[in-house]
Coordinates of C-alpha atoms and ligand atoms in Angstrom, one line a residue:
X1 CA 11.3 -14.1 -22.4
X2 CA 10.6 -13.7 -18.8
X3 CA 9.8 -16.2 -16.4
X4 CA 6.4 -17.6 -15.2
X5 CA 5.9 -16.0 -12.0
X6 CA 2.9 -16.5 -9.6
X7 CA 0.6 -13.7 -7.6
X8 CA 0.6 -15.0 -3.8
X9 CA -1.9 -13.5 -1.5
X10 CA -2.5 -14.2 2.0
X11 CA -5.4 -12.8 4.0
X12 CA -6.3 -13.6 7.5
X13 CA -9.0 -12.8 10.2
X14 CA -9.9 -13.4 14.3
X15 CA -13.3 -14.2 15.7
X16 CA -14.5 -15.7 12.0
X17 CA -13.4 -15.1 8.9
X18 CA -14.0 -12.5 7.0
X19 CA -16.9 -13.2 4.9
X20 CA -18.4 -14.0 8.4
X21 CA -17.5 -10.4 10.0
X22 CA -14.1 -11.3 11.7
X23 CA -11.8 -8.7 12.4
X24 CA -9.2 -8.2 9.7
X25 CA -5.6 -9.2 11.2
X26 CA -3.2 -9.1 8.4
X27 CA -3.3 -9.4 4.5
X28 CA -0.4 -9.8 2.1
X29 CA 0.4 -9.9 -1.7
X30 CA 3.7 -10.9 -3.4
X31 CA 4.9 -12.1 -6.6
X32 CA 7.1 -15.2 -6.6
X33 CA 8.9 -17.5 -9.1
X34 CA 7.7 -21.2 -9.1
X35 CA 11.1 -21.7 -6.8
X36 CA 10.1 -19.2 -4.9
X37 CA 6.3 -19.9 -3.9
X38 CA 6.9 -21.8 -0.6
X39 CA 9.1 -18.9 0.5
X40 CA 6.7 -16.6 -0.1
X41 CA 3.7 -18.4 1.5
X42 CA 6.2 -18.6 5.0
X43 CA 6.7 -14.9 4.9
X44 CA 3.0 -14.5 4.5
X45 CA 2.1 -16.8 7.1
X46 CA 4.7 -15.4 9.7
X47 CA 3.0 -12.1 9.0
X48 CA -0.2 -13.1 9.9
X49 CA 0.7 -15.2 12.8
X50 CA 2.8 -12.6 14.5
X51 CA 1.5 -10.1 14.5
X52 CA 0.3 -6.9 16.8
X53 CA -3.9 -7.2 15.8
X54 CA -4.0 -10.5 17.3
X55 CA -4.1 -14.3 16.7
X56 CA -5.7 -15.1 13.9
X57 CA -8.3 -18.2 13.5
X58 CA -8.7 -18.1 9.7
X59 CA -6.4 -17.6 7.6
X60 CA -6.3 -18.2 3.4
X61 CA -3.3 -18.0 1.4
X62 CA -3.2 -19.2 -2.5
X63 CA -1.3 -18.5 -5.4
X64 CA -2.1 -18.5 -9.1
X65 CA 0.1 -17.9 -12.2
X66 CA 0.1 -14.6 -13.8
X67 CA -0.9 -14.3 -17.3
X68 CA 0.6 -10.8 -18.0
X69 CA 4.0 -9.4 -18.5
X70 CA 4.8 -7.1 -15.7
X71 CA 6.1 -3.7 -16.0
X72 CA 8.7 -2.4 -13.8
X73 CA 8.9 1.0 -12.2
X74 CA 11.4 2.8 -9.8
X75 CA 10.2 3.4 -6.7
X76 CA 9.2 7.1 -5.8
X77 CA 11.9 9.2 -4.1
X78 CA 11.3 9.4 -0.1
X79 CA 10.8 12.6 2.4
X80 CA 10.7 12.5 5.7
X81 CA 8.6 15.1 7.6
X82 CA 9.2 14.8 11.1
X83 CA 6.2 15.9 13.5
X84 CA 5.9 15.7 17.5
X85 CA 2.8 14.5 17.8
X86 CA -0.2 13.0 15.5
X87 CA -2.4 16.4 15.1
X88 CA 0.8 17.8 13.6
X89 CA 1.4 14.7 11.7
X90 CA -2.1 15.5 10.0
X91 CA -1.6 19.3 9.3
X92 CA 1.8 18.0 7.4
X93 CA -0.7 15.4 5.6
X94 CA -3.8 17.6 4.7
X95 CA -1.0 20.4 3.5
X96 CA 0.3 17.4 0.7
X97 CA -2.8 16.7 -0.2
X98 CA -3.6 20.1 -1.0
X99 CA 0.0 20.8 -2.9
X100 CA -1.5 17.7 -5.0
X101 CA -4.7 19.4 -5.8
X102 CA -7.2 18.0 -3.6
X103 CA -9.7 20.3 -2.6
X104 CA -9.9 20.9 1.4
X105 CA -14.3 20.2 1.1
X106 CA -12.6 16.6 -0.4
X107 CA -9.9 16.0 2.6
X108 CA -12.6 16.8 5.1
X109 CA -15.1 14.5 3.5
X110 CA -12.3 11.4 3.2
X111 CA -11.6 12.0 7.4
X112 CA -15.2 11.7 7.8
X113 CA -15.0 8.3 5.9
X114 CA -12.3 7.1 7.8
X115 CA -14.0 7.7 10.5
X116 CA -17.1 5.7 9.8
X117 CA -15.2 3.0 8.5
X118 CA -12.8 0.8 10.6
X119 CA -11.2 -1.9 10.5
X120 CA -11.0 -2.2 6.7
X121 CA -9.1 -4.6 4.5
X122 CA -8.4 -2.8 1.6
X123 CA -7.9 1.0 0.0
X124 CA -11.2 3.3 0.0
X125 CA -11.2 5.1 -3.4
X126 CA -12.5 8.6 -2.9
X127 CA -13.4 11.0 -6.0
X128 CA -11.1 14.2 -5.8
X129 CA -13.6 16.1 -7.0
X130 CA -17.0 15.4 -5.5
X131 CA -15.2 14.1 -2.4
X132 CA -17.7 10.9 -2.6
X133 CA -16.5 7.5 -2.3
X134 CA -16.3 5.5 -5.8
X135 CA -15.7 2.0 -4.9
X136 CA -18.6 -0.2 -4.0
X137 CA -16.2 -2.9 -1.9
X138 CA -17.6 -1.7 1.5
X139 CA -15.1 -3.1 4.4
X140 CA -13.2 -4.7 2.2
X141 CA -12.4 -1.8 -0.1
X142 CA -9.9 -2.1 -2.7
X143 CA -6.8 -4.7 -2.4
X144 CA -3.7 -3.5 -4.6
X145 CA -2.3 -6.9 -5.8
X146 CA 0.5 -8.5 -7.7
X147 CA 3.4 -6.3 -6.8
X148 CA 6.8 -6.7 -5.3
X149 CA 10.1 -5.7 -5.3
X150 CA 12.4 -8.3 -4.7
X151 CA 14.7 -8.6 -1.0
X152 CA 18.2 -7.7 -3.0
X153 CA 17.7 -4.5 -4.4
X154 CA 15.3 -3.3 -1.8
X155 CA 17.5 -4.3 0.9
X156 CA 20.4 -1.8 -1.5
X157 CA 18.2 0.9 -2.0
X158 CA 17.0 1.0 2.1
X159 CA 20.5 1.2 2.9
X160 CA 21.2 4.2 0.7
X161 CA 17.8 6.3 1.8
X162 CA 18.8 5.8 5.5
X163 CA 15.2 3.9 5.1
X164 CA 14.6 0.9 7.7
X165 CA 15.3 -2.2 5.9
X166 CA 12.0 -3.9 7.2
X167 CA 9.5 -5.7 5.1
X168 CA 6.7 -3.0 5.9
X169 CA 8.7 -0.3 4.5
X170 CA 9.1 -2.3 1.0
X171 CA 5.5 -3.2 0.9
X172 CA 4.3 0.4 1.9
X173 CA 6.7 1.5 -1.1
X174 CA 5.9 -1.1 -3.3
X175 CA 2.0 -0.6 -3.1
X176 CA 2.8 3.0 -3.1
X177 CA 4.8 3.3 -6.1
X178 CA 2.1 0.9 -8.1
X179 CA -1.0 3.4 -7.3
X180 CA 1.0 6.6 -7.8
X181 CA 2.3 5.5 -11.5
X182 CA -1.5 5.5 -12.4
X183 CA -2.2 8.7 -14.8
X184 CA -6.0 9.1 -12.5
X185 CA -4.1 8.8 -9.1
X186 CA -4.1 12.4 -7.9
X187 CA -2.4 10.9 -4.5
X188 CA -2.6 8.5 -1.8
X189 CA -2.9 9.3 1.8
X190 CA -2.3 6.1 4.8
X191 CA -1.3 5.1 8.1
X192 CA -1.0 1.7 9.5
X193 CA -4.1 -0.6 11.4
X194 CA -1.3 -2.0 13.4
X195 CA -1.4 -0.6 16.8
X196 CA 2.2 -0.1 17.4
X197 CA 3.3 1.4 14.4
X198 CA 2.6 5.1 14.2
X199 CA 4.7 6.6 10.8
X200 CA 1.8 7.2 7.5
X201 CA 2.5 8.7 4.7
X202 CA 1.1 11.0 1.8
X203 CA 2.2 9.9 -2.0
X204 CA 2.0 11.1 -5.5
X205 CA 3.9 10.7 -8.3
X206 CA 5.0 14.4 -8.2
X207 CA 5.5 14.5 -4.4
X208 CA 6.7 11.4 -4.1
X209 CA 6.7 8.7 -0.8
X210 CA 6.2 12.0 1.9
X211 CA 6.8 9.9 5.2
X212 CA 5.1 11.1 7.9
X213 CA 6.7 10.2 11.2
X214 CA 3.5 10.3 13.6
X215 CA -0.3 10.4 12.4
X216 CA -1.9 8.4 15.5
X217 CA -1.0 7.8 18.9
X218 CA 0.2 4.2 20.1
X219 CA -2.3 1.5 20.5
X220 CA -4.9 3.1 18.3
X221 CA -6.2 -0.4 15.6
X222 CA -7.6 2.4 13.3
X223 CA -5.5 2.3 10.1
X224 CA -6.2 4.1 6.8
X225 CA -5.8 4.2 3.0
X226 CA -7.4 6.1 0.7
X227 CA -6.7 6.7 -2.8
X228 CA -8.0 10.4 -4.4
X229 CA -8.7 9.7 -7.9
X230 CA -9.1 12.3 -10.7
X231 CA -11.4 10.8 -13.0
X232 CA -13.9 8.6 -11.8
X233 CA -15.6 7.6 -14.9
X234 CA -13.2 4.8 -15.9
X235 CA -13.2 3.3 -12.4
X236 CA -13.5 -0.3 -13.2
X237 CA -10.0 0.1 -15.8
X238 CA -8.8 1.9 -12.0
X239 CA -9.2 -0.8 -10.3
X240 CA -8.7 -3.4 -12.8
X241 CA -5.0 -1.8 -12.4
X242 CA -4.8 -1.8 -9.1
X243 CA -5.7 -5.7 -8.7
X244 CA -4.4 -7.2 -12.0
X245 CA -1.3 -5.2 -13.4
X246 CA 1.8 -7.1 -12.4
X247 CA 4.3 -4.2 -11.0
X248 CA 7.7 -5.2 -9.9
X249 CA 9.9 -2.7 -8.9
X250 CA 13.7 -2.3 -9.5
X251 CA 16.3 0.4 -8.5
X252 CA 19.6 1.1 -9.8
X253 CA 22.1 3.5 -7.7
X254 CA 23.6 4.9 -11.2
X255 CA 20.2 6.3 -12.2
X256 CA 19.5 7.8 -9.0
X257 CA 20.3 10.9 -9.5
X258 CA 17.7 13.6 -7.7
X259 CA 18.6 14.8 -5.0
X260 CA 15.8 15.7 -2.3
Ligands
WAQ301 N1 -4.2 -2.8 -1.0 C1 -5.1 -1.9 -0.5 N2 -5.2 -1.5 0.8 C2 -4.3 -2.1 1.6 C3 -3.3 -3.1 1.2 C4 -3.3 -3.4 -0.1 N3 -2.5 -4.3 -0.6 N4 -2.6 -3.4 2.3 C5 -3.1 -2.7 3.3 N5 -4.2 -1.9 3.0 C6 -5.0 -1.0 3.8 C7 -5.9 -1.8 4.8 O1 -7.1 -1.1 4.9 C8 -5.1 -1.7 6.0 O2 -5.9 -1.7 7.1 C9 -4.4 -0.3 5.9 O3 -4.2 -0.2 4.5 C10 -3.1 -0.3 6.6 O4 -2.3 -1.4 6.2 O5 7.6 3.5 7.6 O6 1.9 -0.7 7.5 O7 -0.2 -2.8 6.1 O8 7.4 4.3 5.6 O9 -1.0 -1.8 8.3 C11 3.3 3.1 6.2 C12 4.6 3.7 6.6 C13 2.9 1.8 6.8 C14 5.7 2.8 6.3 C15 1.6 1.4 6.4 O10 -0.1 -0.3 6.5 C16 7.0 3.6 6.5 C17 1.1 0.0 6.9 P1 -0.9 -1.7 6.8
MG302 MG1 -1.8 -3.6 9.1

């Protein structure tokens, strides 16, 4: 039987909240044991407090039991593409996202949404097909939820990939890995809202975590994730998946066997 374990999200905002039209500083999710809940509300809060968007002035962080089993999944293998600058960073990018079968017309729609839509706090969900957008969440979009991958092995596997051991690489990899194990993900596309952090990525399940080392120049607040989704239809059971299913992830060295 597994243990209770507890969804703890943290969200927080400058100027007002965000209900009231604050800027978005900093938003979190992990998934704790009972002994663990305090420890995962401090690394929460330190996010939020430190961090390169700003002070915030409201912040919210709560926890609440999960009622489901969770399912664990490996995380997906990594690539680095190293670029010189961001406008090759984005060739690299719109070249994955066409090996993953979405349509250039599609890509070219999704920049266009990125552009009319800053400072989000969640995932924009973007038919492959049509190229429209799906969700209704507006600036908030879509938050992927209840997932984690706990310090221990992460910290074993980061060490082995020649991957940074920081806590932005697991979560990137973590909410990564959740989205791309979905059958209607066709793949993911993002790139931080924090102004000095510069590497995005492209993932799929096929292509796996496709690092990208540069896809906007330093200073730049505009961040982006989108999701390209292959059947729109069932969107609601999408996104029921992406906020609800408890993911954890777990690695083992012995059953690590491809070799990039
Ligand atoms: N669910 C959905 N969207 C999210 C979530 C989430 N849990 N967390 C962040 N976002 C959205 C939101 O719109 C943010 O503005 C945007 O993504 C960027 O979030 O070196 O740090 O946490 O391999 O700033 C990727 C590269 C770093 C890491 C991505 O994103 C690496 C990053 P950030
Ligand atoms: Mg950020």
């Amino acid at each position: 039987m597994q243990d209770k374990f507890f969804s703890v999200r943290m969200r927080a905002a400058k100027d007002a909240s965000h209900e009231k039209g604050g800027k978005h500083i900093s938003g979190g999710e992990m998934l704790a044991t009972y002994e663990n809940i305090k420890k995962a509300m401090n690394t929460l809060m330190d996010k939020a407090l430190s961090h390169a968007r700003g002070a915030p002035d409201f912040m919210q962080i709560q926890f609440e039991e999960v009622d489901k089993p969770f399912h664990l999944l490996a995380p997906l293998h990594i690539k680095t593409n190293t670029v010189s600058n961001a406008d090759e960073g984005h060739e690299v990018a719109i070249n994955l996202l066409k090996k993953c079968g979405v349509p250039k017309q599609t890509i070219d729609m999704a920049y266009d949404v990125i552009s009319q839509n800053d400072g989000m706090r969640g995932a924009i969900l973007i038919d492959a097909h049509s190229g429209e957008r799906v969700d209704n969440r507006g600036k908030k979009g879509i938050r992927v939820s209840r997932m984690d991958w706990f310090d221990e092995t992460f910290e074993k596997w980061a060490t082995r990939q020649n991957m940074p051991v920081h806590f932005r690489v697991k979560e990137a990899v973590t909410l990564a890995t959740k989205v791309a194990n979905h059958p209607d993900t066709i793949a993911e596309l993002c790139w931080s809202d924090d102004p000095d952090y510069v590497t995005g990525y492209v993932a799929s399940k096929e292509l796996g975590y496709q690092r990208i080392s540069n896809l906007k120049e330093y200073g730049d607040e505009r961040g982006c994730r989108i999701f390209f989704v292959g059947r729109s239809e069932n969107i609601e059971t999408y996104i029921d998946y992406l906020e609800k299913e408890p993911i954890l992830l777990e690695w083992e060295e012995e059953n690590d066997t491809r070799i990039n």
